GROMACS .gro file of C-alpha atoms in nm:
model
  448
    1UNK     CA    1  14.201  -4.441   3.408
    2UNK     CA    2  13.910  -4.620   3.556
    3UNK     CA    3  13.672  -4.829   3.252
    4UNK     CA    4  13.401  -4.605   3.406
    5UNK     CA    5  13.559  -4.289   3.287
    6UNK     CA    6  13.686  -4.472   2.948
    7UNK     CA    7  13.289  -4.540   2.906
    8UNK     CA    8  13.201  -4.164   2.961
    9UNK     CA    9  13.500  -3.948   2.781
   10UNK     CA   10  13.388  -4.248   2.466
   11UNK     CA   11  13.022  -4.172   2.489
   12UNK     CA   12  13.080  -3.802   2.517
   13UNK     CA   13  13.268  -3.844   2.141
   14UNK     CA   14  13.076  -4.093   1.970
   15UNK     CA   15  12.779  -3.735   2.073
   16UNK     CA   16  13.021  -3.502   2.025
   17UNK     CA   17  13.007  -3.702   1.662
   18UNK     CA   18  12.687  -3.731   1.603
   19UNK     CA   19  12.572  -3.392   1.703
   20UNK     CA   20  12.932  -3.316   1.401
   21UNK     CA   21  12.733  -3.550   1.168
   22UNK     CA   22  12.418  -3.359   1.195
   23UNK     CA   23  12.540  -3.029   1.131
   24UNK     CA   24  12.702  -3.141   0.815
   25UNK     CA   25  12.437  -3.301   0.706
   26UNK     CA   26  12.186  -2.925   0.654
   27UNK     CA   27  12.468  -2.741   0.462
   28UNK     CA   28  12.359  -3.017   0.181
   29UNK     CA   29  11.995  -2.921   0.257
   30UNK     CA   30  12.128  -2.596   0.259
   31UNK     CA   31  12.329  -2.540  -0.061
   32UNK     CA   32  12.181  -2.801  -0.250
   33UNK     CA   33  11.822  -2.610  -0.307
   34UNK     CA   34  12.068  -2.376  -0.520
   35UNK     CA   35  12.131  -2.654  -0.750
   36UNK     CA   36  11.802  -2.801  -0.820
   37UNK     CA   37  11.579  -2.483  -0.847
   38UNK     CA   38  11.845  -2.223  -0.992
   39UNK     CA   39  12.102  -2.431  -1.212
   40UNK     CA   40  11.888  -2.749  -1.268
   41UNK     CA   41  11.535  -2.608  -1.333
   42UNK     CA   42  11.488  -2.206  -1.362
   43UNK     CA   43  11.822  -2.027  -1.494
   44UNK     CA   44  11.932  -2.194  -1.798
   45UNK     CA   45  11.549  -2.212  -1.963
   46UNK     CA   46  11.462  -1.812  -1.817
   47UNK     CA   47  11.858  -1.690  -1.889
   48UNK     CA   48  11.901  -1.856  -2.235
   49UNK     CA   49  11.530  -1.688  -2.287
   50UNK     CA   50  11.691  -1.381  -2.193
   51UNK     CA   51  11.982  -1.380  -2.407
   52UNK     CA   52  11.745  -1.470  -2.699
   53UNK     CA   53  11.622  -1.106  -2.594
   54UNK     CA   54  11.944  -0.947  -2.622
   55UNK     CA   55  12.010  -1.133  -2.939
   56UNK     CA   56  12.104  -0.937  -3.318
   57UNK     CA   57  11.893  -1.065  -3.593
   58UNK     CA   58  12.074  -1.402  -3.670
   59UNK     CA   59  12.005  -1.521  -3.280
   60UNK     CA   60  12.389  -1.450  -3.135
   61UNK     CA   61  12.495  -1.231  -2.854
   62UNK     CA   62  12.824  -1.037  -2.842
   63UNK     CA   63  12.952  -1.086  -2.527
   64UNK     CA   64  13.270  -0.863  -2.489
   65UNK     CA   65  13.205  -0.852  -2.838
   66UNK     CA   66  13.261  -1.218  -2.912
   67UNK     CA   67  12.959  -1.374  -3.124
   68UNK     CA   68  12.809  -1.637  -2.940
   69UNK     CA   69  12.502  -1.813  -2.999
   70UNK     CA   70  12.222  -1.760  -2.699
   71UNK     CA   71  12.117  -2.080  -2.633
   72UNK     CA   72  12.494  -2.158  -2.593
   73UNK     CA   73  12.503  -1.848  -2.359
   74UNK     CA   74  12.395  -2.079  -2.065
   75UNK     CA   75  12.626  -2.352  -2.092
   76UNK     CA   76  12.912  -2.120  -2.174
   77UNK     CA   77  12.888  -1.888  -1.863
   78UNK     CA   78  12.861  -2.225  -1.653
   79UNK     CA   79  13.208  -2.347  -1.815
   80UNK     CA   80  13.315  -1.979  -1.741
   81UNK     CA   81  13.245  -2.053  -1.379
   82UNK     CA   82  13.486  -2.398  -1.391
   83UNK     CA   83  13.803  -2.180  -1.499
   84UNK     CA   84  13.694  -1.949  -1.164
   85UNK     CA   85  13.680  -2.209  -0.923
   86UNK     CA   86  14.010  -2.416  -1.084
   87UNK     CA   87  14.152  -2.062  -1.032
   88UNK     CA   88  13.999  -2.051  -0.650
   89UNK     CA   89  13.993  -2.402  -0.495
   90UNK     CA   90  14.319  -2.511  -0.462
   91UNK     CA   91  14.429  -2.156  -0.301
   92UNK     CA   92  14.068  -2.252  -0.060
   93UNK     CA   93  14.138  -2.596   0.056
   94UNK     CA   94  14.544  -2.517   0.106
   95UNK     CA   95  14.471  -2.213   0.328
   96UNK     CA   96  14.181  -2.450   0.518
   97UNK     CA   97  14.436  -2.682   0.640
   98UNK     CA   98  14.680  -2.537   0.716
   99UNK     CA   99  14.502  -2.255   0.946
  100UNK     CA  100  14.266  -2.553   1.040
  101UNK     CA  101  14.048  -2.268   1.009
  102UNK     CA  102  13.766  -2.428   0.737
  103UNK     CA  103  13.405  -2.223   0.923
  104UNK     CA  104  13.483  -1.902   0.834
  105UNK     CA  105  13.580  -2.023   0.476
  106UNK     CA  106  13.308  -2.211   0.443
  107UNK     CA  107  13.088  -1.900   0.526
  108UNK     CA  108  13.263  -1.655   0.305
  109UNK     CA  109  13.220  -1.952   0.016
  110UNK     CA  110  12.897  -2.010   0.121
  111UNK     CA  111  12.738  -1.593   0.166
  112UNK     CA  112  12.847  -1.491  -0.127
  113UNK     CA  113  12.685  -1.809  -0.339
  114UNK     CA  114  12.428  -1.707  -0.167
  115UNK     CA  115  12.447  -1.356  -0.209
  116UNK     CA  116  12.458  -1.376  -0.555
  117UNK     CA  117  12.199  -1.650  -0.614
  118UNK     CA  118  11.995  -1.361  -0.457
  119UNK     CA  119  12.062  -1.132  -0.626
  120UNK     CA  120  11.883  -1.293  -0.998
  121UNK     CA  121  11.574  -1.151  -0.896
  122UNK     CA  122  11.712  -0.830  -1.050
  123UNK     CA  123  11.758  -1.033  -1.347
  124UNK     CA  124  11.540  -0.925  -1.584
  125UNK     CA  125  11.465  -0.773  -1.947
  126UNK     CA  126  11.774  -0.842  -2.172
  127UNK     CA  127  12.033  -0.844  -1.864
  128UNK     CA  128  12.193  -1.123  -2.034
  129UNK     CA  129  12.569  -1.025  -1.926
  130UNK     CA  130  12.381  -0.960  -1.555
  131UNK     CA  131  12.301  -1.311  -1.494
  132UNK     CA  132  12.605  -1.481  -1.674
  133UNK     CA  133  12.834  -1.303  -1.445
  134UNK     CA  134  12.592  -1.382  -1.149
  135UNK     CA  135  12.585  -1.752  -1.238
  136UNK     CA  136  12.941  -1.753  -1.216
  137UNK     CA  137  13.041  -1.570  -0.927
  138UNK     CA  138  12.730  -1.850  -0.804
  139UNK     CA  139  12.868  -2.154  -0.935
  140UNK     CA  140  13.179  -2.116  -0.798
  141UNK     CA  141  13.153  -1.995  -0.446
  142UNK     CA  142  12.905  -2.355  -0.482
  143UNK     CA  143  13.165  -2.525  -0.521
  144UNK     CA  144  13.458  -2.377  -0.308
  145UNK     CA  145  13.210  -2.429  -0.038
  146UNK     CA  146  13.141  -2.770  -0.120
  147UNK     CA  147  13.504  -2.858  -0.155
  148UNK     CA  148  13.513  -2.689   0.234
  149UNK     CA  149  13.203  -2.893   0.294
  150UNK     CA  150  13.341  -3.235   0.136
  151UNK     CA  151  13.657  -3.160   0.337
  152UNK     CA  152  13.481  -3.209   0.729
  153UNK     CA  153  13.392  -3.624   0.633
  154UNK     CA  154  13.668  -3.782   0.694
  155UNK     CA  155  13.672  -3.559   1.032
  156UNK     CA  156  13.399  -3.591   1.108
  157UNK     CA  157  13.351  -4.041   1.002
  158UNK     CA  158  13.510  -4.312   1.102
  159UNK     CA  159  13.574  -4.525   0.802
  160UNK     CA  160  13.318  -4.766   0.884
  161UNK     CA  161  13.054  -4.531   0.889
  162UNK     CA  162  13.151  -4.281   0.562
  163UNK     CA  163  12.901  -4.441   0.311
  164UNK     CA  164  12.626  -4.428   0.463
  165UNK     CA  165  12.670  -4.049   0.648
  166UNK     CA  166  12.744  -3.942   0.258
  167UNK     CA  167  12.450  -4.101   0.164
  168UNK     CA  168  12.288  -3.937   0.442
  169UNK     CA  169  12.389  -3.590   0.375
  170UNK     CA  170  12.349  -3.573  -0.037
  171UNK     CA  171  11.943  -3.775   0.096
  172UNK     CA  172  11.879  -3.481   0.315
  173UNK     CA  173  12.040  -3.212   0.047
  174UNK     CA  174  11.713  -3.362  -0.182
  175UNK     CA  175  11.506  -3.396   0.005
  176UNK     CA  176  11.517  -3.041   0.094
  177UNK     CA  177  11.538  -2.977  -0.332
  178UNK     CA  178  11.196  -3.160  -0.314
  179UNK     CA  179  11.045  -2.965  -0.067
  180UNK     CA  180  11.172  -2.625  -0.203
  181UNK     CA  181  11.066  -2.781  -0.565
  182UNK     CA  182  10.694  -2.836  -0.491
  183UNK     CA  183  10.711  -2.444  -0.334
  184UNK     CA  184  10.854  -2.312  -0.677
  185UNK     CA  185  10.531  -2.493  -0.864
  186UNK     CA  186  10.296  -2.323  -0.593
  187UNK     CA  187  10.404  -1.966  -0.720
  188UNK     CA  188  10.544  -2.055  -1.029
  189UNK     CA  189  10.150  -2.234  -1.126
  190UNK     CA  190   9.972  -1.982  -0.935
  191UNK     CA  191  10.136  -1.707  -1.000
  192UNK     CA  192   9.835  -1.407  -1.133
  193UNK     CA  193   9.691  -1.548  -0.781
  194UNK     CA  194   9.976  -1.373  -0.590
  195UNK     CA  195  10.011  -1.049  -0.828
  196UNK     CA  196  10.299  -1.104  -1.003
  197UNK     CA  197  10.384  -1.165  -1.404
  198UNK     CA  198  10.546  -1.531  -1.502
  199UNK     CA  199  10.938  -1.363  -1.495
  200UNK     CA  200  10.863  -1.270  -1.192
  201UNK     CA  201  10.776  -1.563  -1.060
  202UNK     CA  202  11.089  -1.673  -1.212
  203UNK     CA  203  11.279  -1.465  -1.051
  204UNK     CA  204  11.155  -1.501  -0.744
  205UNK     CA  205  11.270  -1.869  -0.701
  206UNK     CA  206  11.611  -1.810  -0.739
  207UNK     CA  207  11.591  -1.505  -0.563
  208UNK     CA  208  11.419  -1.718  -0.258
  209UNK     CA  209  11.692  -2.056  -0.375
  210UNK     CA  210  11.976  -1.746  -0.226
  211UNK     CA  211  11.768  -1.670   0.111
  212UNK     CA  212  11.738  -2.055   0.175
  213UNK     CA  213  12.118  -2.215   0.114
  214UNK     CA  214  12.211  -1.854   0.362
  215UNK     CA  215  11.970  -1.902   0.682
  216UNK     CA  216  12.045  -2.263   0.649
  217UNK     CA  217  12.456  -2.277   0.624
  218UNK     CA  218  12.380  -2.105   0.981
  219UNK     CA  219  12.304  -2.460   1.162
  220UNK     CA  220  12.673  -2.602   1.006
  221UNK     CA  221  12.791  -2.298   1.131
  222UNK     CA  222  12.691  -2.327   1.483
  223UNK     CA  223  12.805  -2.729   1.506
  224UNK     CA  224  13.102  -2.835   1.304
  225UNK     CA  225  13.479  -2.721   1.465
  226UNK     CA  226  13.737  -2.615   1.339
  227UNK     CA  227  14.074  -2.863   1.365
  228UNK     CA  228  14.435  -2.766   1.400
  229UNK     CA  229  14.624  -2.857   1.068
  230UNK     CA  230  14.872  -3.069   1.082
  231UNK     CA  231  15.047  -3.080   0.797
  232UNK     CA  232  15.268  -2.751   0.660
  233UNK     CA  233  15.140  -2.597   0.310
  234UNK     CA  234  15.210  -2.362   0.036
  235UNK     CA  235  15.073  -2.062  -0.009
  236UNK     CA  236  15.099  -2.069  -0.378
  237UNK     CA  237  14.863  -1.878  -0.560
  238UNK     CA  238  14.516  -2.049  -0.706
  239UNK     CA  239  14.666  -2.220  -1.047
  240UNK     CA  240  15.020  -2.252  -0.851
  241UNK     CA  241  14.854  -2.417  -0.592
  242UNK     CA  242  14.678  -2.642  -0.797
  243UNK     CA  243  14.986  -2.771  -0.962
  244UNK     CA  244  15.132  -2.825  -0.592
  245UNK     CA  245  14.887  -3.094  -0.466
  246UNK     CA  246  14.817  -3.300  -0.818
  247UNK     CA  247  15.231  -3.313  -0.766
  248UNK     CA  248  15.193  -3.445  -0.432
  249UNK     CA  249  14.942  -3.674  -0.547
  250UNK     CA  250  15.129  -3.865  -0.796
  251UNK     CA  251  15.325  -3.920  -0.449
  252UNK     CA  252  15.009  -4.193  -0.421
  253UNK     CA  253  14.918  -4.282  -0.818
  254UNK     CA  254  14.597  -4.471  -0.704
  255UNK     CA  255  14.473  -4.180  -0.537
  256UNK     CA  256  14.545  -4.008  -0.838
  257UNK     CA  257  14.427  -4.246  -1.082
  258UNK     CA  258  14.101  -4.291  -0.886
  259UNK     CA  259  14.000  -3.922  -0.939
  260UNK     CA  260  14.045  -3.981  -1.349
  261UNK     CA  261  13.832  -4.192  -1.341
  262UNK     CA  262  13.515  -3.966  -1.160
  263UNK     CA  263  13.622  -3.650  -1.336
  264UNK     CA  264  13.506  -3.774  -1.630
  265UNK     CA  265  13.241  -3.958  -1.583
  266UNK     CA  266  13.131  -3.734  -1.320
  267UNK     CA  267  13.145  -3.466  -1.636
  268UNK     CA  268  12.888  -3.625  -1.737
  269UNK     CA  269  12.627  -3.674  -1.472
  270UNK     CA  270  12.704  -3.230  -1.367
  271UNK     CA  271  12.612  -3.168  -1.719
  272UNK     CA  272  12.276  -3.412  -1.749
  273UNK     CA  273  12.191  -3.202  -1.416
  274UNK     CA  274  12.304  -2.808  -1.541
  275UNK     CA  275  12.183  -2.910  -1.951
  276UNK     CA  276  11.838  -3.145  -1.929
  277UNK     CA  277  11.559  -2.849  -1.839
  278UNK     CA  278  11.729  -2.691  -2.180
  279UNK     CA  279  11.681  -2.966  -2.322
  280UNK     CA  280  11.362  -3.052  -2.242
  281UNK     CA  281  11.259  -2.691  -2.271
  282UNK     CA  282  11.435  -2.632  -2.597
  283UNK     CA  283  11.373  -2.951  -2.797
  284UNK     CA  284  11.146  -3.141  -2.634
  285UNK     CA  285  10.889  -2.808  -2.609
  286UNK     CA  286  10.793  -2.863  -2.260
  287UNK     CA  287  10.692  -2.647  -1.999
  288UNK     CA  288  10.795  -2.496  -1.712
  289UNK     CA  289  10.541  -2.701  -1.517
  290UNK     CA  290  10.617  -2.986  -1.634
  291UNK     CA  291  11.067  -2.971  -1.568
  292UNK     CA  292  10.931  -2.855  -1.253
  293UNK     CA  293  10.726  -3.213  -1.217
  294UNK     CA  294  11.027  -3.416  -1.413
  295UNK     CA  295  11.300  -3.250  -1.133
  296UNK     CA  296  11.013  -3.251  -0.873
  297UNK     CA  297  11.015  -3.676  -0.929
  298UNK     CA  298  11.375  -3.669  -0.944
  299UNK     CA  299  11.448  -3.514  -0.600
  300UNK     CA  300  11.205  -3.777  -0.438
  301UNK     CA  301  11.409  -4.107  -0.638
  302UNK     CA  302  11.686  -3.949  -0.550
  303UNK     CA  303  11.621  -3.939  -0.169
  304UNK     CA  304  11.505  -4.340  -0.179
  305UNK     CA  305  11.810  -4.402  -0.469
  306UNK     CA  306  12.115  -4.246  -0.193
  307UNK     CA  307  12.000  -4.508   0.024
  308UNK     CA  308  11.911  -4.771  -0.165
  309UNK     CA  309  12.258  -4.721  -0.290
  310UNK     CA  310  12.437  -4.684   0.033
  311UNK     CA  311  12.317  -5.045   0.191
  312UNK     CA  312  12.365  -5.192  -0.153
  313UNK     CA  313  12.739  -5.079  -0.137
  314UNK     CA  314  12.781  -5.256   0.250
  315UNK     CA  315  12.689  -5.547   0.061
  316UNK     CA  316  12.906  -5.544  -0.278
  317UNK     CA  317  13.105  -5.290  -0.193
  318UNK     CA  318  13.121  -4.910  -0.299
  319UNK     CA  319  13.370  -4.909  -0.568
  320UNK     CA  320  13.096  -5.263  -0.766
  321UNK     CA  321  12.799  -5.014  -0.642
  322UNK     CA  322  12.914  -4.763  -0.807
  323UNK     CA  323  12.970  -4.928  -1.205
  324UNK     CA  324  12.685  -5.050  -1.157
  325UNK     CA  325  12.470  -4.711  -1.122
  326UNK     CA  326  12.741  -4.632  -1.470
  327UNK     CA  327  12.622  -4.869  -1.655
  328UNK     CA  328  12.199  -4.755  -1.597
  329UNK     CA  329  12.341  -4.404  -1.672
  330UNK     CA  330  12.491  -4.481  -2.016
  331UNK     CA  331  12.127  -4.703  -2.081
  332UNK     CA  332  11.916  -4.378  -1.939
  333UNK     CA  333  12.100  -4.086  -2.195
  334UNK     CA  334  12.130  -4.321  -2.474
  335UNK     CA  335  11.728  -4.375  -2.463
  336UNK     CA  336  11.671  -4.012  -2.394
  337UNK     CA  337  11.818  -3.880  -2.729
  338UNK     CA  338  11.448  -4.074  -2.859
  339UNK     CA  339  11.237  -3.890  -2.658
  340UNK     CA  340  10.933  -3.755  -2.837
  341UNK     CA  341  10.888  -3.387  -2.851
  342UNK     CA  342  10.617  -3.262  -2.646
  343UNK     CA  343  10.557  -3.619  -2.463
  344UNK     CA  344  10.631  -3.524  -2.087
  345UNK     CA  345  10.503  -3.877  -1.963
  346UNK     CA  346  10.836  -4.038  -2.105
  347UNK     CA  347  11.086  -3.739  -2.032
  348UNK     CA  348  10.893  -3.850  -1.625
  349UNK     CA  349  11.013  -4.173  -1.757
  350UNK     CA  350  11.418  -4.059  -1.819
  351UNK     CA  351  11.411  -3.809  -1.553
  352UNK     CA  352  11.275  -4.081  -1.278
  353UNK     CA  353  11.581  -4.341  -1.398
  354UNK     CA  354  11.802  -4.009  -1.395
  355UNK     CA  355  11.663  -4.031  -0.998
  356UNK     CA  356  11.716  -4.386  -0.906
  357UNK     CA  357  12.111  -4.381  -0.987
  358UNK     CA  358  12.172  -3.994  -0.938
  359UNK     CA  359  12.237  -3.899  -0.554
  360UNK     CA  360  12.371  -4.275  -0.476
  361UNK     CA  361  12.674  -4.255  -0.729
  362UNK     CA  362  12.734  -3.890  -0.624
  363UNK     CA  363  12.733  -4.028  -0.196
  364UNK     CA  364  12.930  -4.277  -0.297
  365UNK     CA  365  13.212  -4.141  -0.518
  366UNK     CA  366  13.229  -3.871  -0.238
  367UNK     CA  367  13.303  -4.135   0.061
  368UNK     CA  368  13.500  -4.361  -0.151
  369UNK     CA  369  13.774  -4.093  -0.198
  370UNK     CA  370  13.785  -3.985   0.147
  371UNK     CA  371  13.919  -4.323   0.223
  372UNK     CA  372  14.243  -4.209  -0.048
  373UNK     CA  373  14.264  -3.924   0.088
  374UNK     CA  374  14.602  -3.897   0.355
  375UNK     CA  375  14.526  -3.801   0.722
  376UNK     CA  376  14.599  -3.410   0.725
  377UNK     CA  377  14.533  -3.317   0.340
  378UNK     CA  378  14.164  -3.349   0.317
  379UNK     CA  379  14.060  -2.979   0.260
  380UNK     CA  380  14.367  -2.964  -0.022
  381UNK     CA  381  14.264  -3.282  -0.194
  382UNK     CA  382  13.904  -3.232  -0.163
  383UNK     CA  383  13.990  -2.913  -0.333
  384UNK     CA  384  14.049  -3.087  -0.657
  385UNK     CA  385  13.841  -3.382  -0.571
  386UNK     CA  386  13.584  -3.080  -0.625
  387UNK     CA  387  13.700  -2.975  -0.904
  388UNK     CA  388  13.615  -3.279  -1.065
  389UNK     CA  389  13.267  -3.259  -0.865
  390UNK     CA  390  13.149  -2.953  -1.010
  391UNK     CA  391  13.553  -2.756  -1.133
  392UNK     CA  392  13.667  -2.967  -1.353
  393UNK     CA  393  13.332  -3.023  -1.547
  394UNK     CA  394  13.395  -2.762  -1.821
  395UNK     CA  395  13.416  -3.024  -2.087
  396UNK     CA  396  13.039  -3.181  -2.079
  397UNK     CA  397  12.897  -2.808  -2.104
  398UNK     CA  398  13.163  -2.708  -2.310
  399UNK     CA  399  13.077  -2.980  -2.563
  400UNK     CA  400  12.680  -2.921  -2.494
  401UNK     CA  401  12.692  -2.627  -2.635
  402UNK     CA  402  12.944  -2.601  -2.907
  403UNK     CA  403  12.745  -2.945  -3.043
  404UNK     CA  404  12.416  -2.745  -3.000
  405UNK     CA  405  12.684  -2.430  -3.174
  406UNK     CA  406  12.792  -2.663  -3.509
  407UNK     CA  407  12.440  -2.847  -3.572
  408UNK     CA  408  12.193  -2.656  -3.346
  409UNK     CA  409  12.023  -3.031  -3.254
  410UNK     CA  410  12.032  -3.067  -2.864
  411UNK     CA  411  11.978  -3.376  -2.930
  412UNK     CA  412  12.324  -3.497  -3.086
  413UNK     CA  413  12.449  -3.204  -2.800
  414UNK     CA  414  12.244  -3.482  -2.541
  415UNK     CA  415  12.352  -3.783  -2.711
  416UNK     CA  416  12.719  -3.687  -2.682
  417UNK     CA  417  12.842  -3.683  -2.336
  418UNK     CA  418  12.719  -4.142  -2.326
  419UNK     CA  419  13.140  -4.110  -2.423
  420UNK     CA  420  13.203  -3.998  -2.061
  421UNK     CA  421  13.039  -4.248  -1.832
  422UNK     CA  422  13.195  -4.510  -2.091
  423UNK     CA  423  13.503  -4.379  -2.035
  424UNK     CA  424  13.488  -4.342  -1.653
  425UNK     CA  425  13.343  -4.663  -1.621
  426UNK     CA  426  13.686  -4.885  -1.782
  427UNK     CA  427  13.898  -4.606  -1.662
  428UNK     CA  428  13.741  -4.732  -1.259
  429UNK     CA  429  13.717  -5.019  -1.321
  430UNK     CA  430  14.148  -5.034  -1.315
  431UNK     CA  431  14.156  -4.855  -1.000
  432UNK     CA  432  14.260  -5.123  -0.716
  433UNK     CA  433  14.080  -4.938  -0.436
  434UNK     CA  434  14.243  -5.184  -0.175
  435UNK     CA  435  14.547  -5.083  -0.248
  436UNK     CA  436  14.513  -4.725  -0.307
  437UNK     CA  437  14.390  -4.714   0.078
  438UNK     CA  438  14.662  -4.903   0.218
  439UNK     CA  439  14.917  -4.614   0.016
  440UNK     CA  440  14.727  -4.267   0.144
  441UNK     CA  441  14.783  -4.452   0.471
  442UNK     CA  442  14.433  -4.516   0.656
  443UNK     CA  443  14.245  -4.781   0.808
  444UNK     CA  444  14.091  -5.046   0.550
  445UNK     CA  445  13.722  -5.099   0.581
  446UNK     CA  446  13.525  -5.400   0.613
  447UNK     CA  447  13.361  -5.342   0.256
  448UNK     CA  448  13.467  -5.153   0.016
   0.00000   0.00000   0.00000
């Protein structure tokens, strides 16, 4: 084969890879709006208020006859969505690797989640059970979709590109979240001008996040391509498949050790994301507009933080950069306990600290794990990863909800999350990442 032919083929392969990468980024742009507008800003306080309207004289609702403090219902619903995701994701991941057809599964997950989110427009009055059910479906669907999305990373980016590609994806997702939050702030703050009540404005913001998710998912579905399956997988039901995946991962104990560390510290990250607006509204007495501005600040700074930490990883390695971010998380969250009520400026400072470390710690964790996955098992292993990312993040919301139920204090609930970052740091620091990559059968990048 001539040199010119090789160059043309290499150029074509590079162009095709770049096209897939750009399409891959857009799924972050599509679904991150759900995480931002729905899960982080609007749904927590709004579903809590709906539950409070349905509560009895003692402040309890009774789903399926179980007494639950209205202020804990949202946190418990998040935990329940995780249980569903734990069953669903291993089954979907195994099917994706076995058939090589990730795109149809990604489409099913994305449009199930988008439909449930759009359906939140009908969450009014005292329909707290409807809100809880839609949250469970949307959250579980997003977890399954993100698992499939993440599993494309080792296929569309060679080892030396993964930190940068992963960071760009997170950055674009946070940019979308910021853009939609600006629109949400306009709709919510000027709801009278649009002929909407305050609650109707919230419902419109919830529903438009679902429409955004569904519309922009069309781009990655057009640009990403399926690969032929390279290994055989079982067809066991969800929990049995999870057990099979974990048994297989025991052949790669260092990959499992990283996943355990990530499970712990990311549980803290996900709980902060989902419960911060409840803390701000219920404990600090901040209004919805203040919360929107704070989360908008997080989104803007998270774009810069993700890109900056991607550059730091090129100098110091992904593992050291993540460890530094966990120190910053610990300090920031501990400071949150002392925030005075009714003082938005201090809440904005806290939001800025979270934003600077949020995107980078997540993006670099994803790219680092991609080096630890045995070739041909991307979706299966990323199903386990996604359960650490979202699926297994049930302990934090549960601890947050139980702490509030027992103490009646959101300050006690928020400070309890510091333990996740301290323990996660200790576990991650013990993982010999370079050896883990070699044992997984992957080439070593220049800096890790």
